[in-house]
Amino acid sequence: MHEMSLAEGVLQLVEDTARREGAKRVKLVVLEIGRLSSVQPEALTFCFDVVTRNSVAEGAALEIVDVPGAGWCMQCAATVPMAELYGSCPTCGSHQVQPTGGTEMRVREIEIE
Amino acid sequence: MCTVCGCGAGEVKIEGGAHAHAHVHADGTVHVHAHDHDHAHDHTHDSTAPAGAHAHTHTHADGSTHSHDHVHQGEHTHDHPHHHDHDHGHAAHGDLDYGSGPARAHVPGMSQSRMVQIEQDILSKNNAYATANRKWFDSRGIFALNLVSSPGSGKTTLLCKTIEALKATLAINVVEGDQQTANDAERIRATGVPALQINTGKGCHLDGHMVGHAMERLKPAEGSLFLIENVGNLVCPAAFDLGEHHKVAILSVTEGEDKPLKYPDMFAAADVMLLNKCDLLPYLQFDADLAEANARRVNPALKVIRVSATTGEGLAEWLDWIKAGVAVQQGKREATVDALQRRIVELEQQLAAR
Ligand SMILES: Nc1nc2c(ncn2[C@@H]2O[C@H](COP(=O)(O)OP(=O)(O)OP(=O)(O)O)[C@@H](O)[C@H]2O)c(=O)[nH]1
Ligand SMILES: [Mg+2]
Ligand SMILES: [Zn+2]
């Protein structure tokens, strides 16, 4: 979904930080993308390369840290692994599982010089 | 980047004129380019910019400002006032080297490079625009709705019917989002209310920044109804807050009962689902109860209203829901005004007592 917009969102945060830090260029961008976020890492990498052209982050490497899905099952009163958003609990099959991890789409850090 | 100016991948156009402007980038690069975009907001010219160039600052309705950051794709003139020290291969321009980037080493090398923490949500910029829009709506007692659905489920038809029923008693403004054409804005204007078309080009959804500009252009009245028809797409608009009070998902009976399960984000993000084209139910094998149950599986709190935009069936409940929302917003505004007036009286009394 909308990886191009997300790549633009990443670039905005990177450019803001690079400007504030007086960076001449950005060498690496580290993202955290949860497995429940419905973001495709390959598509995001592709879009990142496109949107960073002629920017301070041109040519920067993109590292995507994969965050596994987890949820709180009301029935089990426990944190359970989740393979998909709105999925069911792998232990009891209940649909009352609140996602607690794996929905993130964050810029963690960048390497600049 | 400023998606409204259409400098980036999205080729966004808001109905209006064209102009050219220049940007100074962080590295000193100056870009000059023209685009279709009528600036309805204030510009301040940055005196620190090199001669012949200016940096753009927008002032939004809520007083917050932001400057333009553009993604450039080589479609405009480049002027390099001072030397670049990029050490990457310029031969790579124009190539999409998917899969072949530099090594993914995480440890800074021997140069003066360093790691800087950011720790921010990728959508945080959009969310900031959306929050500003919502504050602006609230301060004026405006009720804003974001209509989302797959293409052709009947958003524009429903909007026209809604407007016809409410326009005598309520001021209404409409923002229409589509990749191409101004057809939908024209359909809305035919009902006699102001509408603004935003063409997102390749973009598959509206964002908070575009809607902020649309608000500035439309200048909705206090206590009015602000309707946003998003780009027909059951996936992407779910993630982009526009500053609306509610997302309204429209599902038409020709789309199948399983759509809420196949595209759950949209039905989870919505507060109301209109099940449209119910006039066609006699001709279809569509189980409306199953569709509702599927929608409630992803969103137990969802309010579902069965309607037909063409026959008007079920619309009364939808219109009542809108009127109730407008009344709440108008009440909020009056409460704010009352509080301010009380404060003024208090201050005047304090002054008089001196
Ligand atoms: N039978 C029937 N047809 C409807 C109803 N509502 C809309 N339509 C028809 O569905 C078609 C699409 O309607 P639109 O209102 O343009 O749909 P939309 O969601 O705005 O479409 P996009 O903006 O292109 O995504 C038109 O031919 C409408 O006449 C309804 O309640 N019943
Ligand atoms: Mg439409
Ligand atoms: Zn369980």
Coordinates of N, CA and C in Angstrom, one line a residue, chain B residues 125-232:
Chain B
K125 N 4.3 13.5 10.1 CA 4.1 14.8 9.4 C 2.6 14.9 9.0
N126 N 2.1 13.9 8.4 CA 0.7 13.9 8.0 C -0.2 14.1 9.2
N127 N 0.1 13.4 10.3 CA -0.7 13.5 11.5 C -0.7 14.9 12.1
A128 N 0.5 15.6 11.9 CA 0.5 16.9 12.4 C -0.4 17.9 11.6
Y129 N -0.4 17.7 10.3 CA -1.3 18.5 9.4 C -2.7 18.2 9.8
A130 N -3.0 16.9 10.0 CA -4.4 16.5 10.3 C -4.9 17.1 11.6
T131 N -4.0 17.0 12.6 CA -4.3 17.6 13.9 C -4.6 19.1 13.8
A132 N -3.8 19.8 13.0 CA -4.0 21.2 12.9 C -5.4 21.5 12.2
N133 N -5.7 20.7 11.1 CA -7.0 20.8 10.5 C -8.1 20.6 11.4
R134 N -8.0 19.6 12.3 CA -9.1 19.2 13.2 C -9.3 20.3 14.2
K135 N -8.2 20.9 14.7 CA -8.3 22.0 15.6 C -9.0 23.2 15.0
W136 N -8.7 23.4 13.7 CA -9.3 24.5 13.0 C -10.8 24.3 12.9
F137 N -11.2 23.1 12.5 CA -12.6 22.8 12.4 C -13.3 23.0 13.7
D138 N -12.7 22.5 14.8 CA -13.3 22.5 16.1 C -13.5 24.0 16.5
S139 N -12.5 24.8 16.3 CA -12.6 26.2 16.8 C -13.7 26.9 16.0
R140 N -14.1 26.4 14.9 CA -15.2 27.1 14.1 C -16.5 26.3 14.1
G141 N -16.5 25.2 14.9 CA -17.7 24.5 15.0 C -18.2 23.8 13.7
I142 N -17.2 23.4 12.9 CA -17.4 22.7 11.7 C -17.4 21.2 11.8
F143 N -18.3 20.5 11.2 CA -18.3 19.0 11.3 C -17.8 18.5 10.0
A144 N -16.7 17.7 10.1 CA -16.0 17.2 8.9 C -16.0 15.7 8.7
L145 N -16.4 15.3 7.5 CA -16.5 13.8 7.3 C -15.6 13.5 6.1
N146 N -15.0 12.3 6.1 CA -14.1 11.8 5.1 C -14.7 10.5 4.5
L147 N -15.3 10.6 3.3 CA -16.0 9.4 2.7 C -15.0 8.6 1.9
V148 N -14.9 7.3 2.3 CA -13.9 6.4 1.7 C -14.7 5.1 1.2
S149 N -14.2 4.7 0.0 CA -14.8 3.4 -0.5 C -14.0 3.0 -1.8
S150 N -14.3 1.9 -2.3 CA -13.7 1.5 -3.6 C -14.4 2.4 -4.7
P151 N -13.7 2.4 -5.9 CA -14.3 3.3 -6.9 C -15.7 2.8 -7.3
G152 N -16.6 3.8 -7.5 CA -17.9 3.5 -8.0 C -19.0 3.0 -7.0
S153 N -18.7 3.0 -5.7 CA -19.7 2.5 -4.7 C -20.8 3.5 -4.5
G154 N -20.6 4.7 -5.0 CA -21.7 5.7 -4.9 C -21.4 6.9 -4.0
K155 N -20.2 7.2 -3.8 CA -19.9 8.3 -2.9 C -20.4 9.7 -3.4
T156 N -20.2 10.0 -4.7 CA -20.6 11.3 -5.2 C -22.2 11.3 -5.3
T157 N -22.8 10.2 -5.7 CA -24.3 10.2 -5.8 C -24.8 10.4 -4.4
L158 N -24.2 9.8 -3.4 CA -24.7 10.0 -2.0 C -24.5 11.4 -1.5
L159 N -23.3 12.0 -1.9 CA -23.1 13.4 -1.5 C -24.1 14.3 -2.1
C160 N -24.4 14.1 -3.4 CA -25.4 15.0 -4.0 C -26.8 14.9 -3.3
K161 N -27.2 13.7 -3.0 CA -28.5 13.5 -2.3 C -28.4 14.1 -0.9
T162 N -27.3 14.0 -0.2 CA -27.2 14.5 1.1 C -27.3 16.0 1.0
I163 N -26.6 16.6 0.0 CA -26.5 18.1 -0.1 C -27.9 18.6 -0.4
E164 N -28.6 17.9 -1.4 CA -30.0 18.3 -1.7 C -30.9 18.4 -0.5
A165 N -30.7 17.4 0.4 CA -31.6 17.3 1.6 C -31.2 18.4 2.6
L166 N -29.9 18.8 2.7 CA -29.5 19.6 3.8 C -29.2 21.1 3.5
K167 N -29.0 21.3 2.2 CA -28.5 22.7 1.8 C -29.3 23.8 2.2
A168 N -30.6 23.6 2.4 CA -31.5 24.7 2.8 C -31.3 25.2 4.2
T169 N -30.8 24.3 5.0 CA -30.6 24.6 6.5 C -29.2 24.6 6.9
L170 N -28.3 24.3 6.0 CA -26.9 24.1 6.5 C -25.9 24.5 5.4
A171 N -24.9 25.3 5.8 CA -23.8 25.6 4.8 C -22.9 24.4 4.6
I172 N -22.6 24.1 3.3 CA -21.9 22.8 3.0 C -20.8 23.2 2.1
N173 N -19.6 22.6 2.3 CA -18.4 22.7 1.4 C -18.0 21.3 1.1
V174 N -17.5 21.0 -0.1 CA -17.1 19.7 -0.5 C -15.7 19.7 -1.1
V175 N -14.8 18.8 -0.7 CA -13.5 18.5 -1.4 C -13.6 17.2 -2.1
E176 N -13.3 17.2 -3.3 CA -13.3 16.0 -4.2 C -11.9 15.5 -4.5
G177 N -11.6 14.3 -4.1 CA -10.3 13.7 -4.5 C -10.4 12.7 -5.5
D178 N -9.7 12.8 -6.6 CA -9.7 11.8 -7.7 C -8.3 11.9 -8.3
Q179 N -7.8 10.8 -8.9 CA -6.5 10.9 -9.6 C -6.6 11.9 -10.8
Q180 N -7.7 11.8 -11.6 CA -7.8 12.7 -12.7 C -9.3 13.2 -12.8
T181 N -9.5 14.2 -13.6 CA -10.7 14.8 -13.9 C -11.3 15.7 -12.8
A182 N -12.1 16.6 -13.2 CA -12.9 17.5 -12.2 C -14.3 17.1 -12.3
N183 N -14.7 16.0 -12.8 CA -16.1 15.6 -13.0 C -16.9 15.6 -11.7
D184 N -16.3 15.0 -10.6 CA -17.1 14.9 -9.4 C -17.3 16.3 -8.8
A185 N -16.3 17.2 -8.8 CA -16.5 18.6 -8.3 C -17.6 19.3 -9.1
E186 N -17.6 19.0 -10.4 CA -18.7 19.6 -11.2 C -20.1 19.1 -10.8
R187 N -20.1 17.8 -10.6 CA -21.4 17.2 -10.2 C -21.9 17.9 -8.9
I188 N -20.9 18.1 -7.9 CA -21.3 18.7 -6.7 C -21.7 20.2 -6.9
R189 N -21.0 20.9 -7.7 CA -21.3 22.3 -7.9 C -22.7 22.5 -8.6
A190 N -23.1 21.5 -9.3 CA -24.4 21.5 -10.0 C -25.5 21.5 -8.9
T191 N -25.2 21.1 -7.7 CA -26.2 21.1 -6.6 C -26.3 22.5 -6.0
G192 N -25.3 23.4 -6.3 CA -25.3 24.7 -5.8 C -24.4 25.0 -4.6
V193 N -23.6 24.0 -4.2 CA -22.7 24.3 -3.1 C -21.3 24.3 -3.6
P194 N -20.4 25.1 -2.9 CA -19.0 25.1 -3.4 C -18.3 23.8 -3.3
A195 N -17.5 23.5 -4.3 CA -16.7 22.2 -4.2 C -15.3 22.5 -4.8
L196 N -14.3 21.8 -4.3 CA -12.9 22.0 -4.9 C -12.4 20.6 -5.2
Q197 N -11.9 20.5 -6.5 CA -11.4 19.2 -6.9 C -9.9 19.2 -6.6
I198 N -9.4 18.1 -6.0 CA -7.9 17.8 -5.9 C -7.6 16.6 -6.8
N199 N -6.7 16.8 -7.8 CA -6.3 15.6 -8.5 C -5.0 15.1 -8.0
T200 N -4.9 13.9 -7.6 CA -3.7 13.4 -6.9 C -2.8 12.8 -7.9
G201 N -3.1 12.8 -9.2 CA -2.1 12.2 -10.2 C -2.0 10.7 -9.9
K202 N -0.7 10.3 -9.6 CA -0.5 8.9 -9.3 C -0.9 8.6 -7.9
G203 N -1.1 9.6 -7.1 CA -1.3 9.4 -5.6 C -2.7 8.7 -5.4
C204 N -2.7 7.8 -4.5 CA -3.9 7.0 -4.3 C -4.8 7.4 -3.1
H205 N -4.5 8.6 -2.6 CA -5.3 9.0 -1.4 C -5.1 10.5 -1.2
L206 N -6.0 11.2 -0.5 CA -5.7 12.5 0.0 C -4.9 12.5 1.2
D207 N -4.2 13.6 1.5 CA -3.5 13.7 2.8 C -3.8 15.0 3.5
G208 N -3.3 15.1 4.7 CA -3.7 16.2 5.6 C -3.3 17.5 5.1
H209 N -2.1 17.5 4.4 CA -1.6 18.8 3.8 C -2.5 19.3 2.7
M210 N -2.9 18.4 1.8 CA -3.8 18.8 0.7 C -5.1 19.4 1.2
V211 N -5.7 18.7 2.2 CA -7.0 19.2 2.8 C -6.8 20.5 3.5
G212 N -5.6 20.7 4.1 CA -5.4 22.0 4.8 C -5.4 23.1 3.7
H213 N -4.8 22.9 2.6 CA -4.9 23.9 1.5 C -6.3 24.1 1.0
A214 N -7.1 23.0 0.9 CA -8.4 23.1 0.4 C -9.3 23.9 1.3
M215 N -9.1 23.7 2.6 CA -9.8 24.5 3.6 C -9.6 26.0 3.5
E216 N -8.3 26.3 3.2 CA -8.0 27.7 3.0 C -8.7 28.3 1.8
R217 N -8.8 27.5 0.8 CA -9.4 28.0 -0.4 C -11.0 28.1 -0.3
L218 N -11.6 27.1 0.4 CA -13.0 27.1 0.5 C -13.6 28.0 1.5
K219 N -12.8 28.3 2.6 CA -13.2 29.1 3.7 C -14.6 28.7 4.2
P220 N -14.8 27.5 4.7 CA -16.1 27.1 5.2 C -16.6 28.0 6.3
A221 N -17.9 28.2 6.4 CA -18.5 29.1 7.4 C -18.5 28.4 8.7
E222 N -18.6 29.2 9.8 CA -18.7 28.6 11.1 C -20.0 27.8 11.2
G223 N -19.9 26.7 11.9 CA -21.0 25.8 12.1 C -21.5 25.0 10.9
S224 N -20.6 24.9 9.9 CA -21.0 24.3 8.6 C -20.6 22.8 8.6
L225 N -21.0 22.2 7.4 CA -20.7 20.8 7.2 C -19.6 20.8 6.1
F226 N -18.5 20.0 6.4 CA -17.4 19.9 5.4 C -17.2 18.5 5.0
L227 N -17.5 18.2 3.7 CA -17.5 16.8 3.3 C -16.3 16.6 2.3
I228 N -15.6 15.5 2.6 CA -14.4 15.2 1.8 C -14.7 13.8 1.1
E229 N -14.7 13.8 -0.2 CA -14.7 12.5 -0.9 C -13.3 12.1 -1.2
N230 N -12.9 11.0 -0.6 CA -11.5 10.6 -0.9 C -11.4 9.9 -2.2
V231 N -10.2 9.6 -2.6 CA -9.9 8.9 -3.9 C -10.5 7.5 -3.7
G232 N -11.2 7.0 -4.8 CA -11.8 5.6 -4.7 C -10.7 4.6 -4.6

